XYZ file of C-alpha atoms in Angstrom:
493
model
C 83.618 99.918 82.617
C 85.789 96.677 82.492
C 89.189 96.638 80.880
C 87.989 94.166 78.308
C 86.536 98.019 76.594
C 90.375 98.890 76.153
C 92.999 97.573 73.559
C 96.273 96.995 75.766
C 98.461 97.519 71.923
C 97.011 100.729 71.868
C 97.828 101.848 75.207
C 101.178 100.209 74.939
C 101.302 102.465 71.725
C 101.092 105.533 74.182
C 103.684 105.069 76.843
C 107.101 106.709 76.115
C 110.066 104.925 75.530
C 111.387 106.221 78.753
C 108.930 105.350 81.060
C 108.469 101.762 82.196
C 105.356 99.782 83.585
C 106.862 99.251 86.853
C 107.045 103.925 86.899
C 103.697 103.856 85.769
C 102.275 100.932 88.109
C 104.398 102.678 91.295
C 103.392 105.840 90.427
C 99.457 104.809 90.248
C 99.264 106.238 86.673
C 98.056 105.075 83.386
C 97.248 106.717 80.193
C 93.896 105.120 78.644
C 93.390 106.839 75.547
C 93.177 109.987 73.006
C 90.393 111.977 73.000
C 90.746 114.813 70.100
C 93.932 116.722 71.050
C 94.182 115.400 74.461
C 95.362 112.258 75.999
C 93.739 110.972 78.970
C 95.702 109.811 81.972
C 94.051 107.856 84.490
C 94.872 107.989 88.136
C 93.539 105.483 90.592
C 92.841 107.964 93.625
C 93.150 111.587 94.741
C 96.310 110.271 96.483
C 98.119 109.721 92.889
C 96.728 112.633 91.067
C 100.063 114.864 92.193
C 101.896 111.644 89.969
C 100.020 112.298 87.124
C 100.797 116.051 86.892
C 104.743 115.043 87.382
C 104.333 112.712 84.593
C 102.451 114.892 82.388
C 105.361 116.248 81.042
C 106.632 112.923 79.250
C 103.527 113.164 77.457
C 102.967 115.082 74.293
C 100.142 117.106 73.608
C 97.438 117.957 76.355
C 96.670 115.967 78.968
C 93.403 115.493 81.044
C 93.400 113.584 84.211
C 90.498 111.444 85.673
C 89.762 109.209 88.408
C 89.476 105.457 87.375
C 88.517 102.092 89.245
C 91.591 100.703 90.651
C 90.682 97.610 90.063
C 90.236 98.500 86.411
C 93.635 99.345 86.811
C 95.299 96.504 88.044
C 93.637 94.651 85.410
C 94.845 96.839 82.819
C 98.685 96.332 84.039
C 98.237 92.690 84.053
C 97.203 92.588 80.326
C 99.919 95.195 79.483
C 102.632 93.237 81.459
C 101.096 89.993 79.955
C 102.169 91.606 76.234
C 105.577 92.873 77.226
C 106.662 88.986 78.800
C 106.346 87.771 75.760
C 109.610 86.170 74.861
C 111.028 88.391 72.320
C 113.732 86.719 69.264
C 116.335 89.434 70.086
C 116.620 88.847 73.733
C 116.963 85.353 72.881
C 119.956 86.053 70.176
C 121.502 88.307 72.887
C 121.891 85.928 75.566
C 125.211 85.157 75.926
C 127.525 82.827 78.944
C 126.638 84.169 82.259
C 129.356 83.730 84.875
C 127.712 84.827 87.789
C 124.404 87.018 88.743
C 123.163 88.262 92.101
C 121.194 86.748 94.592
C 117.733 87.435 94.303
C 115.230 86.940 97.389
C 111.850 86.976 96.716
C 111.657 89.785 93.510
C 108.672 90.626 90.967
C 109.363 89.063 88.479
C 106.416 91.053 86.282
C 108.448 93.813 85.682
C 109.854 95.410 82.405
C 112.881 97.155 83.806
C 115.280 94.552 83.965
C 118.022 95.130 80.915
C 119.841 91.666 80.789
C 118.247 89.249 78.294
C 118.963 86.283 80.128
C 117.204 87.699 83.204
C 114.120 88.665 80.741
C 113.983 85.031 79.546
C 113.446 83.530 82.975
C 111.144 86.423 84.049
C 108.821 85.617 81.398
C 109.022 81.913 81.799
C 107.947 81.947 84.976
C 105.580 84.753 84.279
C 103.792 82.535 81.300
C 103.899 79.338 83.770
C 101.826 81.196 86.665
C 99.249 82.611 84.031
C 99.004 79.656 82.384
C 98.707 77.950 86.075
C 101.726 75.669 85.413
C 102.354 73.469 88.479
C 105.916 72.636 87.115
C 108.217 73.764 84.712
C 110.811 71.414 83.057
C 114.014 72.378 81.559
C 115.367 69.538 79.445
C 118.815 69.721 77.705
C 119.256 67.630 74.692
C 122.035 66.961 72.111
C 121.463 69.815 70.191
C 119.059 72.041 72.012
C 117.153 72.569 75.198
C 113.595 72.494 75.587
C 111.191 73.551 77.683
C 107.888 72.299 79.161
C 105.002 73.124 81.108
C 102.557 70.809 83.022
C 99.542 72.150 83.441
C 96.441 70.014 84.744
C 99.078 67.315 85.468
C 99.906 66.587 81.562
C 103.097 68.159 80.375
C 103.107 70.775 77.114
C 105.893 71.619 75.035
C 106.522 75.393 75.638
C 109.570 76.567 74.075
C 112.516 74.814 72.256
C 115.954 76.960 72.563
C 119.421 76.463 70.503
C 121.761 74.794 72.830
C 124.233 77.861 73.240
C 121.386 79.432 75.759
C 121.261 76.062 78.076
C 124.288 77.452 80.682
C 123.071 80.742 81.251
C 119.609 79.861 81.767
C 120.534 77.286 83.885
C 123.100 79.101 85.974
C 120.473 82.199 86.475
C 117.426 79.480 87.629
C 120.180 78.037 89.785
C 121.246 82.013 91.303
C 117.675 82.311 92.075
C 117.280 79.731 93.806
C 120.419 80.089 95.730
C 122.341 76.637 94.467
C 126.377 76.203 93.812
C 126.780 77.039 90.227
C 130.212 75.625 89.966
C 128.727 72.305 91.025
C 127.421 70.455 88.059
C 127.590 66.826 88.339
C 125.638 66.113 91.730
C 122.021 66.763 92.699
C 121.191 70.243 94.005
C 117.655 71.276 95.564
C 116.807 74.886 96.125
C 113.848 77.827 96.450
C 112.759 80.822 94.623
C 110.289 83.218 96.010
C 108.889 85.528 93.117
C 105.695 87.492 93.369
C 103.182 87.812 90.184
C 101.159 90.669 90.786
C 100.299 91.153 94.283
C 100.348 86.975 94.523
C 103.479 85.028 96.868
C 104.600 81.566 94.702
C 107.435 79.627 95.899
C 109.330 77.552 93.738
C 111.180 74.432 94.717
C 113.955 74.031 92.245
C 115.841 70.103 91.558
C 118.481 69.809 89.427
C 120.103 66.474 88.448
C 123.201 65.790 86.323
C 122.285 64.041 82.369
C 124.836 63.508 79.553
C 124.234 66.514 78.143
C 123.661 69.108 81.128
C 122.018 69.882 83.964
C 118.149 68.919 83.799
C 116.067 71.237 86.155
C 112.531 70.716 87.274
C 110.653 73.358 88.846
C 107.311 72.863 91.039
C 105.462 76.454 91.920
C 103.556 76.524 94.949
C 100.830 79.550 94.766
C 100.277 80.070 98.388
C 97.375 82.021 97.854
C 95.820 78.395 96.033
C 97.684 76.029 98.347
C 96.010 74.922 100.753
C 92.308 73.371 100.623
C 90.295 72.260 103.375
C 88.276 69.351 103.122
C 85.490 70.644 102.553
C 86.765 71.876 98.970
C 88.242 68.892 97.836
C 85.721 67.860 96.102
C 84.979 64.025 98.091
C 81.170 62.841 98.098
C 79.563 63.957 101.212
C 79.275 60.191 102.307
C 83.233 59.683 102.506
C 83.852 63.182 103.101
C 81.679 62.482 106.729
C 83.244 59.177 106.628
C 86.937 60.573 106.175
C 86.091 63.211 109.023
C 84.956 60.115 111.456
C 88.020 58.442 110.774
C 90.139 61.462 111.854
C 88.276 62.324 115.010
C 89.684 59.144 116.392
C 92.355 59.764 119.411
C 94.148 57.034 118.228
C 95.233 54.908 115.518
C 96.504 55.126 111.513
C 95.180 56.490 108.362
C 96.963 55.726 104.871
C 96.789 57.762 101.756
C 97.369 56.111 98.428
C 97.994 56.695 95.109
C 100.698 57.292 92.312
C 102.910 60.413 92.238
C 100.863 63.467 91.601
C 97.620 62.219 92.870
C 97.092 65.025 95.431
C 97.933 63.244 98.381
C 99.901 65.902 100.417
C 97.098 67.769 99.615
C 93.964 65.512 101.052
C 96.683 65.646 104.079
C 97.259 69.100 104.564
C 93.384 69.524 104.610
C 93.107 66.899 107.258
C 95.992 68.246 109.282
C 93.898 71.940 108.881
C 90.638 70.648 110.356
C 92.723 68.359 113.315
C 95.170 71.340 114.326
C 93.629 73.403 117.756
C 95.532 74.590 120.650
C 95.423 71.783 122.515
C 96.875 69.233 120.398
C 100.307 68.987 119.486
C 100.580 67.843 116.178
C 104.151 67.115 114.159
C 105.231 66.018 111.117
C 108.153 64.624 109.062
C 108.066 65.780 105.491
C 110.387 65.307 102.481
C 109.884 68.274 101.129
C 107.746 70.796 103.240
C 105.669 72.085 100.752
C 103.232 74.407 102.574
C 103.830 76.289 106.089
C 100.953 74.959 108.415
C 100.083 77.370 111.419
C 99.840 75.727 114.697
C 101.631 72.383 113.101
C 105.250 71.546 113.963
C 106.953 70.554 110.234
C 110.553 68.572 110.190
C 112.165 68.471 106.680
C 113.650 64.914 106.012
C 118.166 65.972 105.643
C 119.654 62.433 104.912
C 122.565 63.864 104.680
C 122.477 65.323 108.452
C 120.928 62.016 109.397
C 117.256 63.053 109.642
C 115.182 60.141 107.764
C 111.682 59.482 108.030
C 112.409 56.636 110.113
C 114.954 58.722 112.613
C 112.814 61.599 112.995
C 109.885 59.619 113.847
C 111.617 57.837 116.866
C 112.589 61.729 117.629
C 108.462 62.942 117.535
C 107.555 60.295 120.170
C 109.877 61.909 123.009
C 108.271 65.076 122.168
C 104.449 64.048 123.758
C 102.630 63.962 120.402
C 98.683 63.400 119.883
C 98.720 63.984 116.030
C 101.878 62.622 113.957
C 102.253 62.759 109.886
C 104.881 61.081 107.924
C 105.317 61.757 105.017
C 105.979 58.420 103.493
C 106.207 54.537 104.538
C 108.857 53.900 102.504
C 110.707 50.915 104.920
C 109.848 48.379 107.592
C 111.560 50.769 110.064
C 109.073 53.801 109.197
C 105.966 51.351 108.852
C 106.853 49.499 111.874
C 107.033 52.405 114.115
C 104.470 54.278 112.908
C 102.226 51.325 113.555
C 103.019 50.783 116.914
C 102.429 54.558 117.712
C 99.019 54.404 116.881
C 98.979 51.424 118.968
C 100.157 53.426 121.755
C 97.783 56.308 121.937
C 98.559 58.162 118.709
C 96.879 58.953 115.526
C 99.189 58.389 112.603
C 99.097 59.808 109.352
C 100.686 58.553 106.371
C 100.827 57.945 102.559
C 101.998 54.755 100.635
C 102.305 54.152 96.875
C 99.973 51.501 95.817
C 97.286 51.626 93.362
C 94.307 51.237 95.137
C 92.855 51.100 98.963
C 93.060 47.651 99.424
C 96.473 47.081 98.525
C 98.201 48.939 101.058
C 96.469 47.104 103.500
C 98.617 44.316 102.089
C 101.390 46.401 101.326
C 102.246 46.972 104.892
C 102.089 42.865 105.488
C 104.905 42.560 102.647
C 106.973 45.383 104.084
C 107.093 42.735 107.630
C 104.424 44.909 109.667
C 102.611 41.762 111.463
C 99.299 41.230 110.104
C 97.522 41.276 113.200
C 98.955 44.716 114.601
C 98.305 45.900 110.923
C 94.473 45.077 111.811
C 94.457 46.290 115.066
C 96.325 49.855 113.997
C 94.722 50.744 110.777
C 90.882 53.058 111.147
C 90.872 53.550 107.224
C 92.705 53.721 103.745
C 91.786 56.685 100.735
C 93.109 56.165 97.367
C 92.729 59.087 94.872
C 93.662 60.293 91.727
C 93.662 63.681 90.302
C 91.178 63.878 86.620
C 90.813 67.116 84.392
C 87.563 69.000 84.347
C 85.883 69.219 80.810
C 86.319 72.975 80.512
C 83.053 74.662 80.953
C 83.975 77.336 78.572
C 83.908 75.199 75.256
C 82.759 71.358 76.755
C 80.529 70.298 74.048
C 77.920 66.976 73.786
C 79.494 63.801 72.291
C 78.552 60.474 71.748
C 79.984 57.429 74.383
C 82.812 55.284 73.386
C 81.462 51.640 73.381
C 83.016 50.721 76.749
C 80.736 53.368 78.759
C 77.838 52.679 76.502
C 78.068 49.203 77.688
C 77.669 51.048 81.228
C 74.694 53.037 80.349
C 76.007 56.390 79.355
C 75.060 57.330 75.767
C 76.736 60.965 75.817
C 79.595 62.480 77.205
C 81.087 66.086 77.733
C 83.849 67.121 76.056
C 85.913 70.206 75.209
C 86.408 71.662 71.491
C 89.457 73.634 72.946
C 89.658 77.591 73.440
C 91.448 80.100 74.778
C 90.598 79.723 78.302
C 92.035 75.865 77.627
C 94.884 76.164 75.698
C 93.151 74.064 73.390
C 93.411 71.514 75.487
C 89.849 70.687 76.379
C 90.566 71.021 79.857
C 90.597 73.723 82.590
C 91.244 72.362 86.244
C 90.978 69.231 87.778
C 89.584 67.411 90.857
C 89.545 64.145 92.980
C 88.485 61.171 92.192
C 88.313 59.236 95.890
C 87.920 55.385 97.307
C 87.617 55.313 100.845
C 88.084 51.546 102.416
C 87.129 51.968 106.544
C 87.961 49.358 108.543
C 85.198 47.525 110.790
C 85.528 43.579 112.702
C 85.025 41.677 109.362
C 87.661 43.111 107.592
C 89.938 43.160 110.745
C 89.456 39.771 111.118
C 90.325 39.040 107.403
C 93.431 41.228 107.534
C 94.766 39.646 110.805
C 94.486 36.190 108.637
C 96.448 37.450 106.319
C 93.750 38.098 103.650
C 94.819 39.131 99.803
C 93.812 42.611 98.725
C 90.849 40.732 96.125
C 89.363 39.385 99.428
C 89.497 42.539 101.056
C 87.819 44.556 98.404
C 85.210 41.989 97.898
C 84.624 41.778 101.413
C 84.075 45.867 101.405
C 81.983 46.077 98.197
C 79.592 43.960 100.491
C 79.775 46.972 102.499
C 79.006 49.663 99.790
C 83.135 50.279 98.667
C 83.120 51.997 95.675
C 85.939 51.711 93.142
C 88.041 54.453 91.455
C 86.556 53.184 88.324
C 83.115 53.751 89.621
C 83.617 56.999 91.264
C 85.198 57.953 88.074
C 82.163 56.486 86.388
C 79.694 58.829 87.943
C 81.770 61.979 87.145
C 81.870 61.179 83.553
C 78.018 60.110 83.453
C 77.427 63.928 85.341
C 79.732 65.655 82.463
C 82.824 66.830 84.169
C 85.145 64.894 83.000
C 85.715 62.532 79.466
C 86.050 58.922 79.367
C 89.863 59.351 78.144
C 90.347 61.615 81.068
C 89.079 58.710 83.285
C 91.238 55.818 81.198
C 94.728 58.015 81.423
C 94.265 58.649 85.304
C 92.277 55.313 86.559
C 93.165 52.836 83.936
C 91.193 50.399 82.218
C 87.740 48.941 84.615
């Protein structure tokens, strides 16, 4: 039987005041219902059946003990814990100035047994943001309050709006967590959490930046159990998915990622850098900020402060016998211009810029003073991407085309009503929307003369380069995403 047969009120209904969820889940012990005059416990193994005796006796009335599926226990727990984070009004009204809290390392934050309010707050925050499978949580102070929002599926939701007397000691207990100077409030901090959510690691990288009216703290959670992909589970059409996979075998020579903030770059890398790493190649990066540990993958975290810049930790990769090198960012000529003539030299680069499409970092790199011709010689390939919502499958519904797509030949679309499994949002997941632009003699010769990024992509679409706006195109016409979906991430055709 599957937990969905029990009601989680009721059982909450049964557990004594003096015994918490974090007794019951230690202790392997759950009571599941009555049954006449007697109240079933549930133990999940002969192992925990001694527990359920001990407990017995903070039970009233009879109790009768029986074996039940641990995993139908687990799941039980999560729904019970689920009811208890909800942010209660009286914690809230009891949350007072908080001068100072201890450290925590890496603590479970689904847990009941904590007493101070403030503490409870943040639990359940970050609680609701994994369940919800928040990717960031933003905590905004205002004139007169401080709100609070998720983003979930890359668009932001308001979650919670709090007076303005609760902004310090929210703030200074995020900021204890993650191990940052509380007494420093008018310059930039960065910081970690580790929490666990039922059985699950997530790391959060805490920033925290001075406004008029308080400190404004964004928090991005990394669930390392749903970090990293591999390429073959990003989603990219098997023709530039074997394309992409060419371009990487190389020994030598650069690949650029593009895109806006958000757009799942470090990710598409991380899956690259997955496949590439073996034993016998020594592969390094320089990251600003290391998001994911990569086995077998040497990871330098950019420290301006201590002098350690993309530019000055690249020089210090090439006197350490490379094959595989990843920087994080082009961001100057320095970086650009180095990391070019490394893959001149033997090595295969990897790198992202910001631009909004393939072709223009080609030209990118020319305005940042790389030389065209060693930009022609250097570069194997460029993938822009973008990151779209899925049309949740739970509630997507048939619709008529907007006009625009109509005009492309696609009379009905998907799109969500909104449920539970949503939010209401329409929208459960999303996924990669990719343009791959390879490099062969034609276009090296174009780009050596200096060729504008129009020229470029017209001489690829003779070459079967497909646009964002096509790609996107195709995944609208198949139903899993919407034509505003496409519009919001891609823009206008």
């Amino acid at each position: 039987m599957s937990e969905t047969g029990f009601d989680p009120e009721e059982i909450l209904s049964l557990i004594p005041e003096n015994l918490s969820l974090d007794t019951l889940r230690g202790a392997g012990v759950l009571p599941l219902r009555r049954e006449g005059d007697s109240l079933v416990l549930a133990v999940s193994s002969l192992e925990t059946y001694g527990n359920a005796q001990l407990l017995s006796r903070s039970f009233e009335g009879k109790i009768r003990i029986e074996i039940a599926d641990p995993a139908l226990m687990n799941g039980l727990f999560d729904r019970l814990y689920t009811l208890r984070s909800r942010i209660a009004s009286d914690d809230l009204e009891a949350i007072e100035g908080v001068l100072d809290l201890d450290t925590v390392a890496r603590e479970d934050i689904q847990s009941d047994s904590v007493s101070a309010p403030v503490i409870r707050l943040v639990n359940s925050l970050l609680f609701e943001a994994v369940k919800e499978r928040a990717t960031d949580i933003h905590v905004e102070p205002f004139e007169d309050r401080c709100e609070i929002r998720f983003r979930v599926d890359g668009v932001l939701h308001e979650k919670l709006s709090l007076p303005k007397t609760h902004q310090a000691p929210l703030t200074t207990r995020i900021k204890v967590m993650a191990r940052m100077d509380i007494s420093e409030r008018f310059s930039p901090q960065d910081g970690r959490i580790g929490i666990s959510v039922g059985g699950r690691s997530v790391d959060i990288r805490v920033g925290s930046v001075p406004t008029r009216h308080g400190e404004r703290l964004a928090l991005r959670l990394l669930d390392k159990r749903q970090g990293l992909l591999t390429l073959d589970q990003l989603g990219m059409p098997e023709k530039s998915r074997a394309a992409l996979e060419g371009m990487v075998s190389r020994p030598y020579g650069m690949i650029l990622l593009t895109g806006p903030t958000g757009s799942g770059k470090t990710t598409t890398l991380y899956a690259i850098l997955q496949k590439l790493a073996r034993p016998e190649v020594n592969i390094i990066t320089v990251e600003d900020p290391i998001e994911y540990d990569l086995p077998g993958v040497g990871q330098i975290q950019v420290n301006e402060k201590a002098g350690v810049t993309f530019a000055s930790a690249l020089r210090a990769i090439l006197r350490q016998d490379p094959d595989i090198i990843m920087v994080g960012e082009m961001r100057d000529f320095e970086t650009a211009h180095m990391g070019v003539q490394a893959s001149l030299t033997g090595h295969l680069v990897l790198s992202t810029l910001h631009t909004n499409d393939a072709p223009s970092a080609v030209v990118r790199l020319a305005d940042m003073g790389v030389e065209s011709y060693l930009v022609a010689g250097s570069l194997l390939g460029v993938v822009a991407q973008r990151l779209v919502r899925r049309t949740c499958p739970s509630c997507s519904a048939e619709a008529e085309a907007p006009p625009p797509f109509r005009k492309a030949g696609i009379e009905t679309v998907q799109r969500g009503t909104g449920c539970e499994q949503c939010l209401g949002t329409g929208y459960y997941g999303r996924f990669g929307l990719y343009e791959l632009l390879v490099m062969d003699d034609s276009l090296r010769e174009a780009v050596s003369k200096g060729a504008s990024s129009s020229k470029i992509r017209e001489l690829a679409r003779e070459r079967g380069f497909k646009t964002l706006w096509e790609a996107g195109l195709k995944r609208v016409r198949q139903g899993l995403t919407t034509p505003e979906e496409l519009i919001r991430a891609v823009g206008e055709a």
